[in-house]
Coordinates of C-alpha atoms in Angstrom, one line a residue:
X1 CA 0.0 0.0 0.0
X2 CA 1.1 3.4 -0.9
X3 CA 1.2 6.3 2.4
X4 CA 2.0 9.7 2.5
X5 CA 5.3 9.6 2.0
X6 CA 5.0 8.0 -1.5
X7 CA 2.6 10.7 -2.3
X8 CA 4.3 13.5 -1.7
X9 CA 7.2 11.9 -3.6
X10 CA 5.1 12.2 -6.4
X11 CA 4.0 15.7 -5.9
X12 CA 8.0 16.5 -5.0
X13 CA 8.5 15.4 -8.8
X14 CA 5.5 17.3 -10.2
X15 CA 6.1 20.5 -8.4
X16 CA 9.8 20.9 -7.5
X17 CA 11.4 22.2 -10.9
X18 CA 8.2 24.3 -11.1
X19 CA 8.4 25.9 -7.6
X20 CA 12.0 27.0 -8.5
X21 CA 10.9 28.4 -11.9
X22 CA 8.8 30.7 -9.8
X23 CA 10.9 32.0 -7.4
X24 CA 13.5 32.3 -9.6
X25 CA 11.4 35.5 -11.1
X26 CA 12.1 36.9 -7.6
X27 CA 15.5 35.9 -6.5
X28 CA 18.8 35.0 -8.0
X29 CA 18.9 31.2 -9.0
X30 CA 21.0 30.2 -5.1
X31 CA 18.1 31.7 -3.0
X32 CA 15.6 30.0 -5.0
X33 CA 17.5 26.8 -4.7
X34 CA 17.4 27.1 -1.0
X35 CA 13.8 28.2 -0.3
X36 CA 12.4 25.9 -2.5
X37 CA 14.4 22.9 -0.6
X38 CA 13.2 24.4 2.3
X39 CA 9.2 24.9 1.1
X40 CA 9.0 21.3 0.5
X41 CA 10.3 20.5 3.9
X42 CA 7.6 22.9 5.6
X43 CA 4.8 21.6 3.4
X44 CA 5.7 18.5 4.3
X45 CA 5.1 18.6 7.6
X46 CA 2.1 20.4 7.4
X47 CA 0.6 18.5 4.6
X48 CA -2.4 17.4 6.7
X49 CA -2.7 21.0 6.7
X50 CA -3.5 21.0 3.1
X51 CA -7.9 21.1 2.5
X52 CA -7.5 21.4 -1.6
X53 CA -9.0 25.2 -0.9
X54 CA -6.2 25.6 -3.8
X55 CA -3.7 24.2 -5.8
X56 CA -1.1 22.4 -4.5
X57 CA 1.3 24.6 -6.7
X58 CA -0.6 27.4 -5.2
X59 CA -0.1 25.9 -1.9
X60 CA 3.1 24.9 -2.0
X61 CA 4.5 28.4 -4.2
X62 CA 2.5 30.3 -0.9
X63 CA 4.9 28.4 1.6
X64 CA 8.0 29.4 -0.2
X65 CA 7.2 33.1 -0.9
X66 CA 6.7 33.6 2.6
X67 CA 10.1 31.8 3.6
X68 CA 11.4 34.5 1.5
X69 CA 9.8 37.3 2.8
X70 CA 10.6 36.3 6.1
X71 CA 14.2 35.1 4.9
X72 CA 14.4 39.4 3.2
X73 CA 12.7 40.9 6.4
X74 CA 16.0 39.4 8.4
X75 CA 18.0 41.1 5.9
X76 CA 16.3 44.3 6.3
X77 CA 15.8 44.4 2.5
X78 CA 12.6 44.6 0.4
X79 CA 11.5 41.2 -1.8
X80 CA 10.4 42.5 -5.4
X81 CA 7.2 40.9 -6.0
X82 CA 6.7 41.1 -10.1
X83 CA 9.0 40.2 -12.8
X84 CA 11.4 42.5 -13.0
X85 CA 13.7 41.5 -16.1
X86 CA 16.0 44.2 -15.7
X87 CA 18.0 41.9 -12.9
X88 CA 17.0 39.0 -14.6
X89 CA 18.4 37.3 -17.3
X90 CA 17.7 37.8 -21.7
X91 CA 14.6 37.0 -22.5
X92 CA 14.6 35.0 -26.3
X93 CA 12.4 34.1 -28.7
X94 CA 13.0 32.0 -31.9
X95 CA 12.4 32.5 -35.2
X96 CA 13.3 29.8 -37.6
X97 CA 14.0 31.2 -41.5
X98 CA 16.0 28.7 -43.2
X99 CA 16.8 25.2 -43.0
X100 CA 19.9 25.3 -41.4
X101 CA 19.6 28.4 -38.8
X102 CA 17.2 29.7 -36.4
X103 CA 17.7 33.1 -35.1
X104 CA 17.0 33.4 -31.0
X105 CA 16.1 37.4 -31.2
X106 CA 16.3 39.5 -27.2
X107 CA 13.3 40.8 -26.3
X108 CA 13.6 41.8 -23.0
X109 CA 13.3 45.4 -24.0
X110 CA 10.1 45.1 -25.1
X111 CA 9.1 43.1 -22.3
X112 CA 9.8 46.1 -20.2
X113 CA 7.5 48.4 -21.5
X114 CA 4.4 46.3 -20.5
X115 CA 2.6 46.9 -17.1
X116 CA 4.6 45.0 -14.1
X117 CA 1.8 42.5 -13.8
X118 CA 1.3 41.8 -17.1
X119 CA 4.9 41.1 -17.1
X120 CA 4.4 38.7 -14.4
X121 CA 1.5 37.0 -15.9
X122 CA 3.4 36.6 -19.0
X123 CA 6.6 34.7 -17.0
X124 CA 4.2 32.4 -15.2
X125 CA 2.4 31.2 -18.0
X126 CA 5.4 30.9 -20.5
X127 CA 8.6 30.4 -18.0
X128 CA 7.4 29.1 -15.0
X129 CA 4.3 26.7 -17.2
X130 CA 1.6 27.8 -14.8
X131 CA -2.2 27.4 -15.4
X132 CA -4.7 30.2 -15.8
X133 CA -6.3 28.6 -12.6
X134 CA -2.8 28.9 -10.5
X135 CA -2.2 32.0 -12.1
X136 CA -5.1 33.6 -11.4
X137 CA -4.6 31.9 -7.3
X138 CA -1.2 33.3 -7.5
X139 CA -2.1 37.3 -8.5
X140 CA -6.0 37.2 -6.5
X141 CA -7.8 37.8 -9.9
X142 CA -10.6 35.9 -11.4
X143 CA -9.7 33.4 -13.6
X144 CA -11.4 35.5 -17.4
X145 CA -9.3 38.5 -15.8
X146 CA -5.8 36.4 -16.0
X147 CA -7.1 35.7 -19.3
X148 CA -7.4 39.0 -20.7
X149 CA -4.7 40.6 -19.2
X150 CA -2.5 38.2 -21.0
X151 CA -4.3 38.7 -24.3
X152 CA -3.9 42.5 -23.8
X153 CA 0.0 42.4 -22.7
X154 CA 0.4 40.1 -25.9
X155 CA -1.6 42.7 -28.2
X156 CA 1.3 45.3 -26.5
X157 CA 4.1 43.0 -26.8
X158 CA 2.9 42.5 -30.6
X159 CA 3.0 46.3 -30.9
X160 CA 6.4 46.9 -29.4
X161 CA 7.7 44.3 -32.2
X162 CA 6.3 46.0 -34.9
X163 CA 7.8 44.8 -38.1
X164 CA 6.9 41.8 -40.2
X165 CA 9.6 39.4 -38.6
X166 CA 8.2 40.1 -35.0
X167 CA 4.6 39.0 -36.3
X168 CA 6.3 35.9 -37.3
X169 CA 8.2 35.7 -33.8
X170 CA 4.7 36.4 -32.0
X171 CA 3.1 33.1 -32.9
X172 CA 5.8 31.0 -31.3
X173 CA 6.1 33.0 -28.2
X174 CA 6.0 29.9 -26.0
X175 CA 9.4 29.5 -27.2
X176 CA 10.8 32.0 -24.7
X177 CA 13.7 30.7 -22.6
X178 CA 16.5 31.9 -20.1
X179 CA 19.5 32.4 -21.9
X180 CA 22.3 34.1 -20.5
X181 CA 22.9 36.8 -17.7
X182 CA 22.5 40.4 -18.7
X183 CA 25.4 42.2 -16.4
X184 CA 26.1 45.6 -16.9
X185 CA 24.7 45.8 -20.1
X186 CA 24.7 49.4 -21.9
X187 CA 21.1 48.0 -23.8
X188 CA 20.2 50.6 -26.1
X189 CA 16.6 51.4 -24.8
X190 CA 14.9 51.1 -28.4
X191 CA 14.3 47.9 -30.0
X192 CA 15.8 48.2 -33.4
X193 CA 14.8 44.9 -35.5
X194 CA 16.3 46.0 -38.6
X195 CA 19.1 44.5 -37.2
X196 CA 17.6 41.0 -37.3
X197 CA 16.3 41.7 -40.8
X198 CA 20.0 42.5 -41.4
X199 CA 21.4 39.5 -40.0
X200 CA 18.5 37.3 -41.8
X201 CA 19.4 38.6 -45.1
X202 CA 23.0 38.4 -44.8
X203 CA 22.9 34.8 -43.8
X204 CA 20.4 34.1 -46.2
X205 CA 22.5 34.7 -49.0
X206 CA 25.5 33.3 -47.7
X207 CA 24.4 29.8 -46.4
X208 CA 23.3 27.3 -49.1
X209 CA 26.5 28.7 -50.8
X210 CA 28.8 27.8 -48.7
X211 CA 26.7 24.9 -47.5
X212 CA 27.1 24.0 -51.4
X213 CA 30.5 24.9 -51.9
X214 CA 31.4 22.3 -48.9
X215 CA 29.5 19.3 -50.1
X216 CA 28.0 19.3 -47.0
X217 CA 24.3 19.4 -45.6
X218 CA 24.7 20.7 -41.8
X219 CA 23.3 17.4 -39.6
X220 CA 21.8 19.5 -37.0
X221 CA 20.2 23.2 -36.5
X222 CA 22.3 25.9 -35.8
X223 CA 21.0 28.5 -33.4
X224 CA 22.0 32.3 -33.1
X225 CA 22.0 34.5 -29.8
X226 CA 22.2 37.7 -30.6
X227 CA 23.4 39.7 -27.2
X228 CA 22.6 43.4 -26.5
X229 CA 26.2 44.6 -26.4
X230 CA 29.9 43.4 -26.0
X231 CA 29.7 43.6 -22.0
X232 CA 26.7 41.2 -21.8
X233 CA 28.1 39.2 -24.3
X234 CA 31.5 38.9 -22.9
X235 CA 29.7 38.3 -19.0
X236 CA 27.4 35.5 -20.8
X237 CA 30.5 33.3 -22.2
X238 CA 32.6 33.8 -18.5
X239 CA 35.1 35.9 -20.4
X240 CA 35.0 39.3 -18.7
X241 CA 38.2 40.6 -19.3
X242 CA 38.5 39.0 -22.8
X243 CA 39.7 42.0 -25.7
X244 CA 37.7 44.2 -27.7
X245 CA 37.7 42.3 -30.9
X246 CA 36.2 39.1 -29.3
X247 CA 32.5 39.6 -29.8
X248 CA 31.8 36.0 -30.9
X249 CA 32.0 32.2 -30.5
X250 CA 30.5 29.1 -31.2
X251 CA 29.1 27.0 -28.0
X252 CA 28.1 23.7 -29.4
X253 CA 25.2 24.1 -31.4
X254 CA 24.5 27.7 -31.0
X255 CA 26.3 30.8 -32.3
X256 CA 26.4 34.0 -29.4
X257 CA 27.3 37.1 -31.3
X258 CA 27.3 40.9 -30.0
X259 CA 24.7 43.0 -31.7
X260 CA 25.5 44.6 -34.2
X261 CA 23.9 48.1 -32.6
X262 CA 26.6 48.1 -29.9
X263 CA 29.6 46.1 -31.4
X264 CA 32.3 47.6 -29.3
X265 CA 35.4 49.8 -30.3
X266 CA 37.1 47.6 -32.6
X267 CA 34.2 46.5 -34.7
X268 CA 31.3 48.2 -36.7
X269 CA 27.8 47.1 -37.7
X270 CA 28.7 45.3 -41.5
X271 CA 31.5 43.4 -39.5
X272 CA 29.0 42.3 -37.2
X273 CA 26.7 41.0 -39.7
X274 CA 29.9 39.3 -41.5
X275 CA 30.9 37.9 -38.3
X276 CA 27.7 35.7 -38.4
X277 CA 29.1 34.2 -41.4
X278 CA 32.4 33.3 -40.4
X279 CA 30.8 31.3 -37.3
X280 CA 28.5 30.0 -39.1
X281 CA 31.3 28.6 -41.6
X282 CA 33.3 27.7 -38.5
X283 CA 30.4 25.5 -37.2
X284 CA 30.0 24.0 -40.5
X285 CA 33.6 22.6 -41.0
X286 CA 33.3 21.7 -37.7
X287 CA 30.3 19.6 -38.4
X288 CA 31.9 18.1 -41.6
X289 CA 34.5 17.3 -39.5
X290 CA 35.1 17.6 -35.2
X291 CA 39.1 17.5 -35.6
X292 CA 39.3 20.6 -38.3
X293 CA 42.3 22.1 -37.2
X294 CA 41.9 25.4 -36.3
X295 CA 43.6 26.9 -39.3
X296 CA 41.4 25.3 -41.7
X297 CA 37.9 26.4 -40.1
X298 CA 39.1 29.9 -39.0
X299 CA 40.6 30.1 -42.4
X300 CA 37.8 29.6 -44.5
X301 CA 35.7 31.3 -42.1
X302 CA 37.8 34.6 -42.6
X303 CA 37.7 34.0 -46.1
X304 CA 34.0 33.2 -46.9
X305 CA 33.0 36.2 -44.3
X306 CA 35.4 38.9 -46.6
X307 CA 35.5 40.6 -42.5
X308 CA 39.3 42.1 -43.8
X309 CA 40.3 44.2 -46.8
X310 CA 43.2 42.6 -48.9
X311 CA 44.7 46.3 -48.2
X312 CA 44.5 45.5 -44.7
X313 CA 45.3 41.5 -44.5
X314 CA 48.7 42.5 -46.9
X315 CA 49.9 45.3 -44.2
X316 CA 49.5 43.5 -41.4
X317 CA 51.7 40.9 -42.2
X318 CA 53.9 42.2 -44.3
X319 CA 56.9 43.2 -42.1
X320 CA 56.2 39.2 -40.5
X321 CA 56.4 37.7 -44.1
X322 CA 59.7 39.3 -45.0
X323 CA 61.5 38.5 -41.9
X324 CA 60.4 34.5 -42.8
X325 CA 58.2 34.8 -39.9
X326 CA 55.6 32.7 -41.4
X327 CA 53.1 30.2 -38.9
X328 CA 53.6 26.3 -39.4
X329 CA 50.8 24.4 -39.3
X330 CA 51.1 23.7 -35.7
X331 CA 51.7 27.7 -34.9
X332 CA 48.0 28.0 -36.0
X333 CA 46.7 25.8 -34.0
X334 CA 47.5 28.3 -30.9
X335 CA 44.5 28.5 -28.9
X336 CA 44.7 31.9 -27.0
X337 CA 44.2 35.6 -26.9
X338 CA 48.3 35.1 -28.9
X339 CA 46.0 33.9 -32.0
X340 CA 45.1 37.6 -33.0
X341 CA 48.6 39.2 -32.3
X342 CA 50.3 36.6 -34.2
X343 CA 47.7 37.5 -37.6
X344 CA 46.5 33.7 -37.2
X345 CA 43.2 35.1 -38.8
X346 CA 45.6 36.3 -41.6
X347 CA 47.4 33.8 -41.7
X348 CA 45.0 30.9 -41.6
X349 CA 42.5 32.9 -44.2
X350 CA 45.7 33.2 -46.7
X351 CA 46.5 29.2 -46.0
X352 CA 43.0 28.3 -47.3
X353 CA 43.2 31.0 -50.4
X354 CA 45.9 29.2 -51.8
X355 CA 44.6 25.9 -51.1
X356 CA 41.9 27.0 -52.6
X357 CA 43.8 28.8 -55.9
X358 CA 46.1 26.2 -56.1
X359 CA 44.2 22.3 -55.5
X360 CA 41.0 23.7 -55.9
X361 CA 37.6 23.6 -54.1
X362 CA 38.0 19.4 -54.6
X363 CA 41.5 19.8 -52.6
X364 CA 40.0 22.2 -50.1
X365 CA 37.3 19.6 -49.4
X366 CA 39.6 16.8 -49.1
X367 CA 41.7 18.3 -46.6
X368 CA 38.4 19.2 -44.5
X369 CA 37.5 15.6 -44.1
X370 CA 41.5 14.5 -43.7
X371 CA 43.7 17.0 -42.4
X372 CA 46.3 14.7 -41.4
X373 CA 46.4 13.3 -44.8
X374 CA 48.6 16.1 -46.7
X375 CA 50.3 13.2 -49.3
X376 CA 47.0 12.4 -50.5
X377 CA 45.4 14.8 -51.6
X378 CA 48.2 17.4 -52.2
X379 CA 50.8 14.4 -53.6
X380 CA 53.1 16.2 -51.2
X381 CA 54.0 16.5 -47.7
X382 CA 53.0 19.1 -45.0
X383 CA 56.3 20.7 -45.0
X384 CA 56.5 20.6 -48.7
X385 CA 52.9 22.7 -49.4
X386 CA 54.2 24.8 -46.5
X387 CA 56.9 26.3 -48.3
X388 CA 54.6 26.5 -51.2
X389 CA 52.7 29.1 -49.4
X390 CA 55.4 30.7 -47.7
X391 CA 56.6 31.0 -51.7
X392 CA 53.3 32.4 -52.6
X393 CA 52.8 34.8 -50.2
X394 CA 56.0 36.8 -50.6
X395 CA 55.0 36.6 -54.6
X396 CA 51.8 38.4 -53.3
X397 CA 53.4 40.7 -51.1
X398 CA 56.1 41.6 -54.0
X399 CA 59.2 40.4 -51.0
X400 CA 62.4 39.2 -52.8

């Protein structure tokens, strides 16, 4: 026979993930932790307590709220007691426009602009997964009221996304998710999607090119986070003090880029949007093949992306190239903040162009899917196309 321990097992799995959803609108993600460890304890010893008079969400999500208003009353501070996504972190939504990439657009600004209630109704129906019954328990309203107020904050939220994308991103709202922490962001306080139109387009006439031009059909969705400026963006990957230039990277699956609105000192809005391309070419090799060396994807990345002038790629190295300072193979594969000052972006971009110039798109392609393989498909040895390039590139550079 079952007793009342197994039973609130089962409501302990129901309810736990859901109780922490909640009060993490509240509190940072620790506190919520805590009080919602400590909630279950309390309503478990005053389960016989419980009449059904509500919820057991309700019930249970009552019990921790107060812990933490008793928990903030200690601390002599004030418990906030709507959404407030300001402290929070970005709020995503998803809008899927090719086959291969789905764009994960920030609309937290928007968010802002609604009523803090609505707000809150919003996150407990979308984030936290709460009924209209629980919600409407939670915030003392009748049920039809919940109902409306979330029609009429969506009718708002619709309004503040006014462009033909954002109608789009409106019918799959339910995609929002927690992304990344927002600290000390410098978010421009007007929504510009232009930006994601931008980004669309740019990508859109890049991809099945290079997708083409690599024999490959990507396995797997890639998804891109676009981040309000280089400060968030740099806080959301744990690099804080990483350099100015860094305003992108691959995670897995998913591309996190700055936004082009606020791309830092060292980059503009067009490199931006040429930046998305270069990751997303990175991702691809990668995907052809895991153990790319790093030359080979950030070289054709460069070079497919066109982020650097010829002008400026021939400067910068020049002065390297004529005192037979040229990378080996196994230079390029340095894997810190050293990769920039040592033009490995030059470097590894210029590798692939005269792969490409000289064996072809077919040798290019080869090499991808057997890198270690240089006697194959080059019918010479590493060291030997080495010094082809090194050959080439003071050609180029007009260095006797």
């Amino acid at each position: 026979m079952s007793g009342p321990n197994d039973e609130f097992d089962q409501i302990f799995e129901q309810y736990y993930k859901k109780i922490f959803r909640f009060l993490s609108l509240k509190v940072d993600h620790q506190t919520a932790e805590d009080a919602t460890q400590l909630a279950f304890i309390k309503a478990f010893e005053n389960w016989h307590t419980f009449r059904g008079d509500s919820s057991v969400f309700t019930w249970i999500s009552q019990i921790a709220y107060n812990l933490l208003k008793n928990e903030f009353r200690k601390r002599d501070r004030s418990l906030e007691t709507s959404v407030n996504f300001q402290e929070m972190e970005n709020r995503f939504i998803t809008v899927e426009f090719t086959k291969n990439v789905e764009l994960r657009i920030d609309v937290t600004t928007a968010l802002l602009k609604l009523n803090p209630l609505d707000r809150e109704i919003i996150s407990l129906h979308f984030d936290v997964g709460c009924t209209f019954k629980e919600i409407s328990e939670l915030v003392e309203m009748r049920m039809s009221a919940v109902k409306n107020r979330l029609y009429r904050a969506l009718v708002k939220l619709r309004n503040e996304l006014d462009d033909w994308e954002a109608q789009k991103m409106m019918s799959i709202l339910d995609t929002i998710s927690i992304v990344s922490k927002d600290v000390g962001s410098t978010r421009t306080t007007t929504p510009d999607h232009k930006i994601y139109r931008d980004i669309i387009e740019h990508l859109r006439v890049n991809v099945d090119h290079i997708c083409s031009k690599l024999k490959h059909h990507p396995s797997k969705r890639i998804t891109i986070e676009i981040y309000p400026d280089l400060n968030s963006f740099h806080q959301a990957v744990n690099e804080p003090d990483a350099p100015n230039w860094f305003m992108g990277m691959i995670e897995a699956d998913t591309i996190k880029i700055t936004s082009p609105l606020n791309p830092g000192p060292e980059h503009t809005y067009q490199s931006i949007l040429k930046s998305t391309v270069h990751l997303f070419t990175i991702w691809l090799v990668k995907d052809i093949n895991p153990l790319a060396p790093k030359w080979l994807y950030q070289g054709i990345g460069g070079y497919e992306a066109g982020l650097m002038t010829r002008d400026y790629i021939n400067e910068s190295i020049m002065e390297l190239v004529a005192r037979g300072e040229i990378p080996t193979f196994s230079e390029l594969e340095n894997d810190t903040w050293d990769f920039e000052s040592m033009k490995g972006f030059q470097f590894s971009l210029l590798l692939c162009e005269f792969i490409l110039q000289k064996y072809g798109s077919e040798g290019l392609n080869k090499i991808i899917r057997t890198p270690n393989d240089f006697e194959t498909v080059f019918s010479s040895p590493s060291s030997e196309v080495h010094q082809q390039w090194a050959t080439h590139l003071r050609t180029r550079l007009n260095i006797g």
